[in-house]
mmCIF file of C-alpha atoms in Angstrom:
data_model
loop_
_atom_site.group_PDB
_atom_site.id
_atom_site.type_symbol
_atom_site.label_atom_id
_atom_site.label_comp_id
_atom_site.label_asym_id
_atom_site.label_seq_id
_atom_site.Cartn_x
_atom_site.Cartn_y
_atom_site.Cartn_z
ATOM 1 C CA UNK A 1 4.574 11.250 109.085
ATOM 2 C CA UNK A 2 5.487 7.730 108.173
ATOM 3 C CA UNK A 3 1.665 7.119 107.896
ATOM 4 C CA UNK A 4 1.319 9.933 105.393
ATOM 5 C CA UNK A 5 4.011 8.222 103.345
ATOM 6 C CA UNK A 6 2.668 4.814 103.576
ATOM 7 C CA UNK A 7 -0.884 5.968 102.534
ATOM 8 C CA UNK A 8 0.884 8.127 99.083
ATOM 9 C CA UNK A 9 2.389 4.607 98.476
ATOM 10 C CA UNK A 10 -1.165 2.802 98.707
ATOM 11 C CA UNK A 11 -2.453 5.639 96.983
ATOM 12 C CA UNK A 12 -0.487 6.045 94.068
ATOM 13 C CA UNK A 13 -1.852 3.073 91.736
ATOM 14 C CA UNK A 14 -5.773 4.674 92.227
ATOM 15 C CA UNK A 15 -6.616 6.781 89.008
ATOM 16 C CA UNK A 16 -6.425 10.049 90.943
ATOM 17 C CA UNK A 17 -2.625 9.500 91.204
ATOM 18 C CA UNK A 18 -1.524 8.961 87.652
ATOM 19 C CA UNK A 19 -0.970 12.396 86.641
ATOM 20 C CA UNK A 20 1.409 12.280 89.292
ATOM 21 C CA UNK A 21 2.747 8.795 88.764
ATOM 22 C CA UNK A 22 2.900 8.951 84.845
ATOM 23 C CA UNK A 23 5.264 11.843 84.940
ATOM 24 C CA UNK A 24 7.496 10.157 87.644
ATOM 25 C CA UNK A 25 7.905 6.940 85.944
ATOM 26 C CA UNK A 26 8.986 9.052 82.732
ATOM 27 C CA UNK A 27 11.464 10.870 84.669
ATOM 28 C CA UNK A 28 12.758 7.644 86.410
ATOM 29 C CA UNK A 29 13.208 6.046 83.021
ATOM 30 C CA UNK A 30 14.967 9.214 81.551
ATOM 31 C CA UNK A 31 17.487 9.553 84.482
ATOM 32 C CA UNK A 32 18.911 8.183 87.426
ATOM 33 C CA UNK A 33 20.415 11.537 88.741
ATOM 34 C CA UNK A 34 19.498 12.201 92.170
ATOM 35 C CA UNK A 35 19.427 15.765 91.708
ATOM 36 C CA UNK A 36 17.304 15.704 88.778
ATOM 37 C CA UNK A 37 15.011 13.397 90.616
ATOM 38 C CA UNK A 38 14.958 15.473 93.761
ATOM 39 C CA UNK A 39 13.935 18.596 91.682
ATOM 40 C CA UNK A 40 11.223 16.797 90.174
ATOM 41 C CA UNK A 41 10.130 15.661 93.713
ATOM 42 C CA UNK A 42 10.521 19.130 95.123
ATOM 43 C CA UNK A 43 8.694 20.842 92.246
ATOM 44 C CA UNK A 44 5.666 18.553 92.712
ATOM 45 C CA UNK A 45 5.762 18.958 96.420
ATOM 46 C CA UNK A 46 6.192 22.586 96.626
ATOM 47 C CA UNK A 47 3.591 23.663 93.807
ATOM 48 C CA UNK A 48 1.226 21.008 95.291
ATOM 49 C CA UNK A 49 1.536 23.021 98.785
ATOM 50 C CA UNK A 50 0.952 26.385 97.191
ATOM 51 C CA UNK A 51 -2.317 25.001 95.686
ATOM 52 C CA UNK A 52 -3.616 23.289 98.486
ATOM 53 C CA UNK A 53 -2.947 26.477 100.626
ATOM 54 C CA UNK A 54 -5.164 27.804 98.081
ATOM 55 C CA UNK A 55 -2.270 30.706 97.213
ATOM 56 C CA UNK A 56 -2.203 29.818 93.763
ATOM 57 C CA UNK A 57 -4.683 27.476 91.673
ATOM 58 C CA UNK A 58 -4.394 28.035 88.142
ATOM 59 C CA UNK A 59 -6.965 26.678 85.825
ATOM 60 C CA UNK A 60 -6.405 23.112 84.266
ATOM 61 C CA UNK A 61 -5.029 24.841 80.720
ATOM 62 C CA UNK A 62 -2.458 26.403 82.450
ATOM 63 C CA UNK A 63 -1.342 23.053 84.037
ATOM 64 C CA UNK A 64 -1.475 21.896 80.293
ATOM 65 C CA UNK A 65 0.679 24.709 79.252
ATOM 66 C CA UNK A 66 3.252 24.051 81.671
ATOM 67 C CA UNK A 67 3.324 20.651 80.593
ATOM 68 C CA UNK A 68 3.591 21.148 77.033
ATOM 69 C CA UNK A 69 6.343 23.609 77.634
ATOM 70 C CA UNK A 70 8.511 21.002 79.579
ATOM 71 C CA UNK A 71 7.996 18.374 77.245
ATOM 72 C CA UNK A 72 9.144 20.693 74.426
ATOM 73 C CA UNK A 73 12.185 21.795 76.418
ATOM 74 C CA UNK A 74 12.592 18.172 77.409
ATOM 75 C CA UNK A 75 12.939 17.218 73.479
ATOM 76 C CA UNK A 76 15.272 19.667 72.830
ATOM 77 C CA UNK A 77 17.610 20.038 75.628
ATOM 78 C CA UNK A 78 17.216 16.596 77.498
ATOM 79 C CA UNK A 79 16.316 15.683 81.025
ATOM 80 C CA UNK A 80 17.498 18.807 82.577
ATOM 81 C CA UNK A 81 16.279 20.903 85.555
ATOM 82 C CA UNK A 82 14.295 23.315 83.974
ATOM 83 C CA UNK A 83 11.890 20.594 81.997
ATOM 84 C CA UNK A 84 11.802 18.100 84.755
ATOM 85 C CA UNK A 85 10.806 20.934 87.324
ATOM 86 C CA UNK A 86 8.024 22.486 84.843
ATOM 87 C CA UNK A 87 6.611 18.892 84.184
ATOM 88 C CA UNK A 88 6.507 18.644 88.357
ATOM 89 C CA UNK A 89 4.712 21.899 88.410
ATOM 90 C CA UNK A 90 2.296 21.231 85.529
ATOM 91 C CA UNK A 91 1.447 17.515 87.039
ATOM 92 C CA UNK A 92 0.845 19.103 90.764
ATOM 93 C CA UNK A 93 -1.557 21.677 89.225
ATOM 94 C CA UNK A 94 -3.560 19.350 87.707
ATOM 95 C CA UNK A 95 -3.759 16.851 90.550
ATOM 96 C CA UNK A 96 -7.316 16.360 91.923
ATOM 97 C CA UNK A 97 -6.117 13.825 94.779
ATOM 98 C CA UNK A 98 -8.018 10.930 96.574
ATOM 99 C CA UNK A 99 -8.339 12.049 100.273
ATOM 100 C CA UNK A 100 -7.425 9.282 102.755
ATOM 101 C CA UNK A 101 -7.039 10.062 106.310
ATOM 102 C CA UNK A 102 -3.609 11.255 106.397
ATOM 103 C CA UNK A 103 -3.932 13.672 103.397
ATOM 104 C CA UNK A 104 -7.500 14.744 104.624
ATOM 105 C CA UNK A 105 -5.797 15.712 108.157
ATOM 106 C CA UNK A 106 -3.216 17.574 106.069
ATOM 107 C CA UNK A 107 -5.692 19.149 103.679
ATOM 108 C CA UNK A 108 -7.824 20.192 106.522
ATOM 109 C CA UNK A 109 -5.283 21.847 108.612
ATOM 110 C CA UNK A 110 -3.848 23.764 105.349
ATOM 111 C CA UNK A 111 -7.350 25.343 104.983
ATOM 112 C CA UNK A 112 -5.803 27.707 108.210
ATOM 113 C CA UNK A 113 -2.144 26.770 108.929
ATOM 114 C CA UNK A 114 -0.619 26.218 105.076
ATOM 115 C CA UNK A 115 2.966 25.997 107.201
ATOM 116 C CA UNK A 116 1.655 23.434 109.319
ATOM 117 C CA UNK A 117 0.212 21.015 106.619
ATOM 118 C CA UNK A 118 3.408 20.815 104.550
ATOM 119 C CA UNK A 119 5.209 17.628 106.614
ATOM 120 C CA UNK A 120 1.897 15.511 105.840
ATOM 121 C CA UNK A 121 1.784 16.876 102.456
ATOM 122 C CA UNK A 122 5.479 16.275 101.371
ATOM 123 C CA UNK A 123 5.312 12.789 103.200
ATOM 124 C CA UNK A 124 1.972 11.863 101.430
ATOM 125 C CA UNK A 125 3.447 13.272 97.780
ATOM 126 C CA UNK A 126 6.773 11.642 98.556
ATOM 127 C CA UNK A 127 4.991 8.143 98.577
ATOM 128 C CA UNK A 128 3.181 8.451 95.672
ATOM 129 C CA UNK A 129 6.256 9.773 93.880
ATOM 130 C CA UNK A 130 8.667 6.890 95.160
ATOM 131 C CA UNK A 131 6.648 4.618 93.653
ATOM 132 C CA UNK A 132 6.589 6.076 90.295
ATOM 133 C CA UNK A 133 10.321 6.631 90.496
ATOM 134 C CA UNK A 134 11.054 3.573 91.356
ATOM 135 C CA UNK A 135 9.042 1.730 88.445
ATOM 136 C CA UNK A 136 10.662 4.203 86.229
ATOM 137 C CA UNK A 137 14.330 3.630 87.478
ATOM 138 C CA UNK A 138 13.738 -0.460 87.339
ATOM 139 C CA UNK A 139 12.249 -0.215 83.872
ATOM 140 C CA UNK A 140 15.005 1.946 82.604
ATOM 141 C CA UNK A 141 17.657 -0.487 84.251
ATOM 142 C CA UNK A 142 15.894 -3.243 82.456
ATOM 143 C CA UNK A 143 15.823 -1.725 79.237
ATOM 144 C CA UNK A 144 19.533 -0.876 79.501
ATOM 145 C CA UNK A 145 20.218 -4.434 80.293
ATOM 146 C CA UNK A 146 18.297 -5.810 77.404
ATOM 147 C CA UNK A 147 20.442 -3.086 75.253
ATOM 148 C CA UNK A 148 17.475 -0.791 74.394
ATOM 149 C CA UNK A 149 17.295 3.004 74.985
ATOM 150 C CA UNK A 150 18.092 5.284 76.778
ATOM 151 C CA UNK A 151 14.525 6.251 76.901
ATOM 152 C CA UNK A 152 15.218 10.063 77.663
ATOM 153 C CA UNK A 153 12.602 11.495 74.915
ATOM 154 C CA UNK A 154 9.750 9.260 76.142
ATOM 155 C CA UNK A 155 8.957 11.904 79.002
ATOM 156 C CA UNK A 156 9.119 14.797 76.564
ATOM 157 C CA UNK A 157 6.256 13.088 74.641
ATOM 158 C CA UNK A 158 4.402 11.828 77.675
ATOM 159 C CA UNK A 159 4.559 15.404 79.056
ATOM 160 C CA UNK A 160 3.410 17.070 75.728
ATOM 161 C CA UNK A 161 0.630 14.831 75.278
ATOM 162 C CA UNK A 162 -0.945 15.115 78.798
ATOM 163 C CA UNK A 163 -0.360 18.876 78.247
ATOM 164 C CA UNK A 164 -2.274 19.099 74.923
ATOM 165 C CA UNK A 165 -5.202 16.831 76.461
ATOM 166 C CA UNK A 166 -5.559 19.658 78.905
ATOM 167 C CA UNK A 167 -5.005 22.912 76.874
ATOM 168 C CA UNK A 168 -7.800 21.415 74.549
ATOM 169 C CA UNK A 169 -10.113 20.495 77.330
ATOM 170 C CA UNK A 170 -9.856 16.528 76.674
ATOM 171 C CA UNK A 171 -8.458 16.038 80.072
ATOM 172 C CA UNK A 172 -11.653 15.429 82.069
ATOM 173 C CA UNK A 173 -12.586 12.936 79.321
ATOM 174 C CA UNK A 174 -9.360 10.844 79.718
ATOM 175 C CA UNK A 175 -9.628 10.898 83.166
ATOM 176 C CA UNK A 176 -12.733 9.567 82.923
ATOM 177 C CA UNK A 177 -12.118 6.930 80.922
ATOM 178 C CA UNK A 178 -9.252 5.810 82.867
ATOM 179 C CA UNK A 179 -10.755 5.821 86.349
ATOM 180 C CA UNK A 180 -13.864 3.842 85.109
ATOM 181 C CA UNK A 181 -11.574 1.307 83.650
ATOM 182 C CA UNK A 182 -9.650 1.089 86.737
ATOM 183 C CA UNK A 183 -12.761 1.004 89.063
ATOM 184 C CA UNK A 184 -13.620 -2.061 86.320
ATOM 185 C CA UNK A 185 -10.470 -3.444 87.069
ATOM 186 C CA UNK A 186 -10.434 -2.692 90.781
ATOM 187 C CA UNK A 187 -13.685 -4.376 91.060
ATOM 188 C CA UNK B 1 23.961 22.901 91.432
ATOM 189 C CA UNK B 2 23.491 19.664 92.021
ATOM 190 C CA UNK B 3 24.286 19.991 95.681
ATOM 191 C CA UNK B 4 21.908 23.037 95.679
ATOM 192 C CA UNK B 5 19.114 20.734 94.514
ATOM 193 C CA UNK B 6 19.708 18.215 97.204
ATOM 194 C CA UNK B 7 20.191 20.654 99.915
ATOM 195 C CA UNK B 8 16.914 22.012 99.152
ATOM 196 C CA UNK B 9 15.116 18.704 98.870
ATOM 197 C CA UNK B 10 16.823 17.666 102.346
ATOM 198 C CA UNK B 11 15.687 21.446 103.651
ATOM 199 C CA UNK B 12 11.989 20.506 102.909
ATOM 200 C CA UNK B 13 11.802 17.050 104.128
ATOM 201 C CA UNK B 14 13.497 18.327 107.525
ATOM 202 C CA UNK B 15 11.157 21.431 107.685
ATOM 203 C CA UNK B 16 8.361 18.685 106.804
ATOM 204 C CA UNK B 17 9.719 16.312 109.723
ATOM 205 C CA UNK B 18 9.593 19.292 112.131
ATOM 206 C CA UNK B 19 6.326 20.631 111.559
ATOM 207 C CA UNK B 20 4.989 16.993 111.976
ATOM 208 C CA UNK B 21 6.666 17.068 115.379
ATOM 209 C CA UNK B 22 3.990 19.411 116.526
ATOM 210 C CA UNK B 23 0.921 18.157 118.446
ATOM 211 C CA UNK B 24 -2.084 17.265 115.914
ATOM 212 C CA UNK B 25 -4.091 20.355 114.521
ATOM 213 C CA UNK B 26 -6.050 22.334 116.925
ATOM 214 C CA UNK B 27 -9.327 24.142 116.770
ATOM 215 C CA UNK B 28 -9.424 27.797 115.837
ATOM 216 C CA UNK B 29 -12.430 28.843 117.100
ATOM 217 C CA UNK B 30 -13.261 31.711 114.692
ATOM 218 C CA UNK B 31 -13.338 31.347 111.351
ATOM 219 C CA UNK B 32 -11.004 34.075 109.255
ATOM 220 C CA UNK B 33 -12.029 32.891 105.769
ATOM 221 C CA UNK B 34 -14.109 35.042 103.895
ATOM 222 C CA UNK B 35 -14.393 33.148 100.716
ATOM 223 C CA UNK B 36 -15.513 29.669 102.078
ATOM 224 C CA UNK B 37 -16.247 28.156 105.421
ATOM 225 C CA UNK B 38 -13.503 27.911 107.344
ATOM 226 C CA UNK B 39 -12.118 24.472 108.924
ATOM 227 C CA UNK B 40 -11.598 23.117 112.091
ATOM 228 C CA UNK B 41 -9.551 20.032 112.974
ATOM 229 C CA UNK B 42 -10.523 18.513 116.384
ATOM 230 C CA UNK B 43 -8.290 16.200 118.300
ATOM 231 C CA UNK B 44 -9.170 12.780 120.067
ATOM 232 C CA UNK B 45 -7.448 14.151 123.043
ATOM 233 C CA UNK B 46 -9.637 13.449 126.120
ATOM 234 C CA UNK B 47 -8.905 16.797 127.489
ATOM 235 C CA UNK B 48 -9.902 18.627 124.378
ATOM 236 C CA UNK B 49 -12.930 16.688 123.830
ATOM 237 C CA UNK B 50 -15.368 19.036 126.178
ATOM 238 C CA UNK B 51 -14.027 22.294 124.424
ATOM 239 C CA UNK B 52 -17.149 24.187 122.925
ATOM 240 C CA UNK B 53 -17.491 23.404 119.315
ATOM 241 C CA UNK B 54 -16.096 26.169 117.148
ATOM 242 C CA UNK B 55 -18.594 28.282 115.174
ATOM 243 C CA UNK B 56 -17.049 28.524 111.600
ATOM 244 C CA UNK B 57 -19.558 31.147 110.098
ATOM 245 C CA UNK B 58 -23.431 30.512 108.218
ATOM 246 C CA UNK B 59 -23.542 27.632 106.101
ATOM 247 C CA UNK B 60 -24.101 29.098 102.492
ATOM 248 C CA UNK B 61 -27.096 27.555 100.620
ATOM 249 C CA UNK B 62 -26.964 24.715 98.069
ATOM 250 C CA UNK B 63 -27.005 26.176 94.497
ATOM 251 C CA UNK B 64 -27.430 24.644 91.209
ATOM 252 C CA UNK B 65 -28.852 21.696 92.244
ATOM 253 C CA UNK B 66 -30.555 19.504 89.646
ATOM 254 C CA UNK B 67 -32.841 17.581 91.736
ATOM 255 C CA UNK B 68 -33.234 15.547 94.888
ATOM 256 C CA UNK B 69 -33.238 12.048 95.589
ATOM 257 C CA UNK B 70 -34.762 10.255 98.523
ATOM 258 C CA UNK B 71 -35.791 13.161 100.041
ATOM 259 C CA UNK B 72 -39.084 15.425 101.208
ATOM 260 C CA UNK B 73 -36.753 18.293 100.913
ATOM 261 C CA UNK B 74 -35.585 21.017 98.531
ATOM 262 C CA UNK B 75 -33.186 22.900 100.444
ATOM 263 C CA UNK B 76 -30.953 23.295 103.188
ATOM 264 C CA UNK B 77 -33.512 26.197 104.356
ATOM 265 C CA UNK B 78 -36.131 23.541 104.852
ATOM 266 C CA UNK B 79 -33.974 21.708 107.480
ATOM 267 C CA UNK B 80 -33.370 24.935 110.055
ATOM 268 C CA UNK B 81 -34.018 23.753 113.452
ATOM 269 C CA UNK B 82 -32.228 20.155 112.762
ATOM 270 C CA UNK B 83 -28.695 19.275 113.378
ATOM 271 C CA UNK B 84 -27.456 18.372 109.647
ATOM 272 C CA UNK B 85 -24.537 16.766 108.365
ATOM 273 C CA UNK B 86 -23.776 17.730 105.100
ATOM 274 C CA UNK B 87 -21.051 15.595 102.905
ATOM 275 C CA UNK B 88 -19.729 16.472 99.683
ATOM 276 C CA UNK B 89 -19.364 13.264 97.746
ATOM 277 C CA UNK B 90 -19.357 11.265 94.744
ATOM 278 C CA UNK B 91 -20.051 7.380 94.100
ATOM 279 C CA UNK B 92 -16.876 6.685 92.229
ATOM 280 C CA UNK B 93 -14.709 8.123 94.963
ATOM 281 C CA UNK B 94 -13.158 5.226 97.111
ATOM 282 C CA UNK B 95 -12.660 7.516 99.854
ATOM 283 C CA UNK B 96 -16.030 8.855 99.873
ATOM 284 C CA UNK B 97 -17.113 5.065 100.301
ATOM 285 C CA UNK B 98 -14.601 4.591 103.308
ATOM 286 C CA UNK B 99 -16.605 7.486 105.180
ATOM 287 C CA UNK B 100 -20.138 6.060 104.505
ATOM 288 C CA UNK B 101 -20.124 3.280 107.338
ATOM 289 C CA UNK B 102 -19.660 5.764 110.371
ATOM 290 C CA UNK B 103 -22.392 7.846 108.345
ATOM 291 C CA UNK B 104 -24.841 5.171 107.806
ATOM 292 C CA UNK B 105 -24.346 4.584 111.779
ATOM 293 C CA UNK B 106 -24.724 8.045 112.618
ATOM 294 C CA UNK B 107 -27.746 8.487 110.942
ATOM 295 C CA UNK B 108 -29.279 5.177 112.191
ATOM 296 C CA UNK B 109 -28.412 6.617 115.795
ATOM 297 C CA UNK B 110 -29.996 9.906 115.313
ATOM 298 C CA UNK B 111 -32.459 9.870 112.504
ATOM 299 C CA UNK B 112 -35.795 11.824 113.780
ATOM 300 C CA UNK B 113 -36.864 15.572 113.137
ATOM 301 C CA UNK B 114 -33.745 16.861 115.256
ATOM 302 C CA UNK B 115 -31.503 14.895 112.585
ATOM 303 C CA UNK B 116 -30.813 14.889 109.240
ATOM 304 C CA UNK B 117 -27.852 13.952 106.708
ATOM 305 C CA UNK B 118 -27.363 15.435 103.301
ATOM 306 C CA UNK B 119 -25.049 14.000 100.795
ATOM 307 C CA UNK B 120 -24.298 16.301 98.276
ATOM 308 C CA UNK B 121 -23.608 14.331 94.822
ATOM 309 C CA UNK B 122 -20.829 16.386 93.307
ATOM 310 C CA UNK B 123 -19.692 13.913 90.217
ATOM 311 C CA UNK B 124 -15.688 14.065 89.110
ATOM 312 C CA UNK B 125 -16.150 12.231 86.506
ATOM 313 C CA UNK B 126 -18.835 12.070 83.251
ATOM 314 C CA UNK B 127 -20.270 8.577 84.364
ATOM 315 C CA UNK B 128 -20.997 10.092 87.558
ATOM 316 C CA UNK B 129 -23.532 12.130 86.772
ATOM 317 C CA UNK B 130 -26.168 10.067 85.639
ATOM 318 C CA UNK B 131 -29.158 10.322 88.177
ATOM 319 C CA UNK B 132 -29.975 6.371 87.503
ATOM 320 C CA UNK B 133 -26.317 5.452 88.589
ATOM 321 C CA UNK B 134 -26.446 7.808 91.632
ATOM 322 C CA UNK B 135 -29.493 6.053 92.896
ATOM 323 C CA UNK B 136 -28.505 2.832 91.983
ATOM 324 C CA UNK B 137 -24.692 3.127 93.664
ATOM 325 C CA UNK B 138 -27.300 4.791 96.791
ATOM 326 C CA UNK B 139 -28.873 1.352 97.060
ATOM 327 C CA UNK B 140 -25.537 -0.380 96.827
ATOM 328 C CA UNK B 141 -23.670 1.836 99.415
ATOM 329 C CA UNK B 142 -26.247 1.756 101.943
ATOM 330 C CA UNK B 143 -27.031 5.615 101.531
ATOM 331 C CA UNK B 144 -30.681 5.999 102.693
ATOM 332 C CA UNK B 145 -30.441 9.848 103.523
ATOM 333 C CA UNK B 146 -31.221 12.667 100.860
ATOM 334 C CA UNK B 147 -29.285 13.254 98.135
ATOM 335 C CA UNK B 148 -28.597 16.824 96.342
ATOM 336 C CA UNK B 149 -27.638 16.329 93.016
ATOM 337 C CA UNK B 150 -25.046 19.045 92.404
ATOM 338 C CA UNK B 151 -24.351 17.793 88.766
ATOM 339 C CA UNK B 152 -22.331 20.928 87.778
ATOM 340 C CA UNK B 153 -20.460 21.138 90.736
ATOM 341 C CA UNK B 154 -21.655 24.729 91.885
ATOM 342 C CA UNK B 155 -22.616 23.741 95.270
ATOM 343 C CA UNK B 156 -19.302 22.052 95.341
ATOM 344 C CA UNK B 157 -16.965 25.078 94.816
ATOM 345 C CA UNK B 158 -19.420 27.697 96.065
ATOM 346 C CA UNK B 159 -18.911 26.006 99.836
ATOM 347 C CA UNK B 160 -15.108 24.864 99.415
ATOM 348 C CA UNK B 161 -13.713 27.580 97.378
ATOM 349 C CA UNK B 162 -10.566 26.287 95.427
ATOM 350 C CA UNK B 163 -9.110 23.759 95.485
ATOM 351 C CA UNK B 164 -12.178 21.468 96.508
ATOM 352 C CA UNK B 165 -12.061 18.119 97.571
ATOM 353 C CA UNK B 166 -13.904 14.873 97.793
ATOM 354 C CA UNK B 167 -15.255 14.007 100.535
ATOM 355 C CA UNK B 168 -15.577 16.917 102.855
ATOM 356 C CA UNK B 169 -18.305 16.876 105.776
ATOM 357 C CA UNK B 170 -19.930 19.721 107.383
ATOM 358 C CA UNK B 171 -21.859 19.744 110.692
ATOM 359 C CA UNK B 172 -24.303 22.634 110.974
ATOM 360 C CA UNK B 173 -26.381 23.422 113.836
ATOM 361 C CA UNK B 174 -29.828 24.419 114.678
ATOM 362 C CA UNK B 175 -29.353 27.742 113.173
ATOM 363 C CA UNK B 176 -27.396 26.953 110.122
ATOM 364 C CA UNK B 177 -24.126 27.636 111.286
ATOM 365 C CA UNK B 178 -20.865 25.218 110.248
ATOM 366 C CA UNK B 179 -19.662 24.051 113.439
ATOM 367 C CA UNK B 180 -17.408 20.968 112.037
ATOM 368 C CA UNK B 181 -15.339 20.913 108.738
ATOM 369 C CA UNK B 182 -13.406 17.697 107.828
ATOM 370 C CA UNK B 183 -11.677 17.001 104.379
ATOM 371 C CA UNK B 184 -11.397 13.344 103.494
ATOM 372 C CA UNK B 185 -11.439 10.024 105.516
ATOM 373 C CA UNK B 186 -11.322 9.796 109.113
ATOM 374 C CA UNK B 187 -12.386 12.444 112.225
ATOM 375 C CA UNK B 188 -15.187 9.962 112.921
ATOM 376 C CA UNK B 189 -15.082 10.286 116.436
ATOM 377 C CA UNK B 190 -14.876 13.971 116.033
ATOM 378 C CA UNK B 191 -17.776 14.119 113.906
ATOM 379 C CA UNK B 192 -19.826 12.028 115.795
ATOM 380 C CA UNK B 193 -19.031 13.868 119.031
ATOM 381 C CA UNK B 194 -19.898 17.281 116.981
ATOM 382 C CA UNK B 195 -22.955 15.782 116.174
ATOM 383 C CA UNK B 196 -23.990 14.669 119.951
ATOM 384 C CA UNK B 197 -22.875 17.931 121.559
ATOM 385 C CA UNK B 198 -25.327 19.888 119.016
ATOM 386 C CA UNK B 199 -28.221 17.312 119.789
ATOM 387 C CA UNK B 200 -27.455 17.713 123.849
#
């Protein structure tokens, strides 16, 4: 279990994780409430698990719609449970993982026994999200000390922009560009 | 509400911890899935190493292939009678690259008329679609086995259904039936054992 968590932490900065990392940073930047952070994490894990099991694998544009709606609700009502949960659902639907050994075992297991796979998958995702939430929380605390913010609406904008790229079909191009930049940087 | 949410998260993590306490996934000997080849996870436990390989059903043909690199064949049908490792990969995928050293060693060990490796290159991003880039990457990464270019990812989805992943590695027996299936890095010993078993 701990190996899956560590793998999630290690893979959090790879381009395949940015669709989870960016919303996680936005959530961490907007709030410190454990219930909201937990809601976001829970939504990502459960949605990803349902998708990995093959029970519900919506097209990317639908993930985009979820993110746009999340962004609108977030903008209108603030960082509350519903927009944060919707953001988690949309991000998880759009997630295409890098599959290391631990996640690979979970995904392979999920093909025939989804219930046995939830542990490894959950720990991997908690590892990825922990990095994003930590960055967001640290950034929020720093900005607060500098007398800036709070940046509660940044996440709303991010969710809407991400969602729109998916709805209009630009998301693959954006992902590709980011992946290429990232590959160049890592090289 | 706050307590409820926290309780739900804690319960979920507890459930996760419980499921992880079970032994490593074991091998179903038949494939229940009808939409895509089913899956096996073999364990490294010595007592299970001698279990017969599961028969996961007939492999599908490759479809929508734009061309082949480094190959004398044009379909998997041409390789009937041989044990074939089929790996879905793309050259920009770091996890795919991590599997290549083992595959390279396996290919070097068994290369011949009875054994073949086919890399089905299914690009994730636009920059991975260029055949010249694929050929260049193959040289750089030490990929000397045949590469089927699945640029539109048709085979990728026909074989795996949805969701589909990189890398995913199958072993086909001499009759073209799937006897091993693994998603992601790892399970190298199991892969090598499956090939050795099928080659007798």
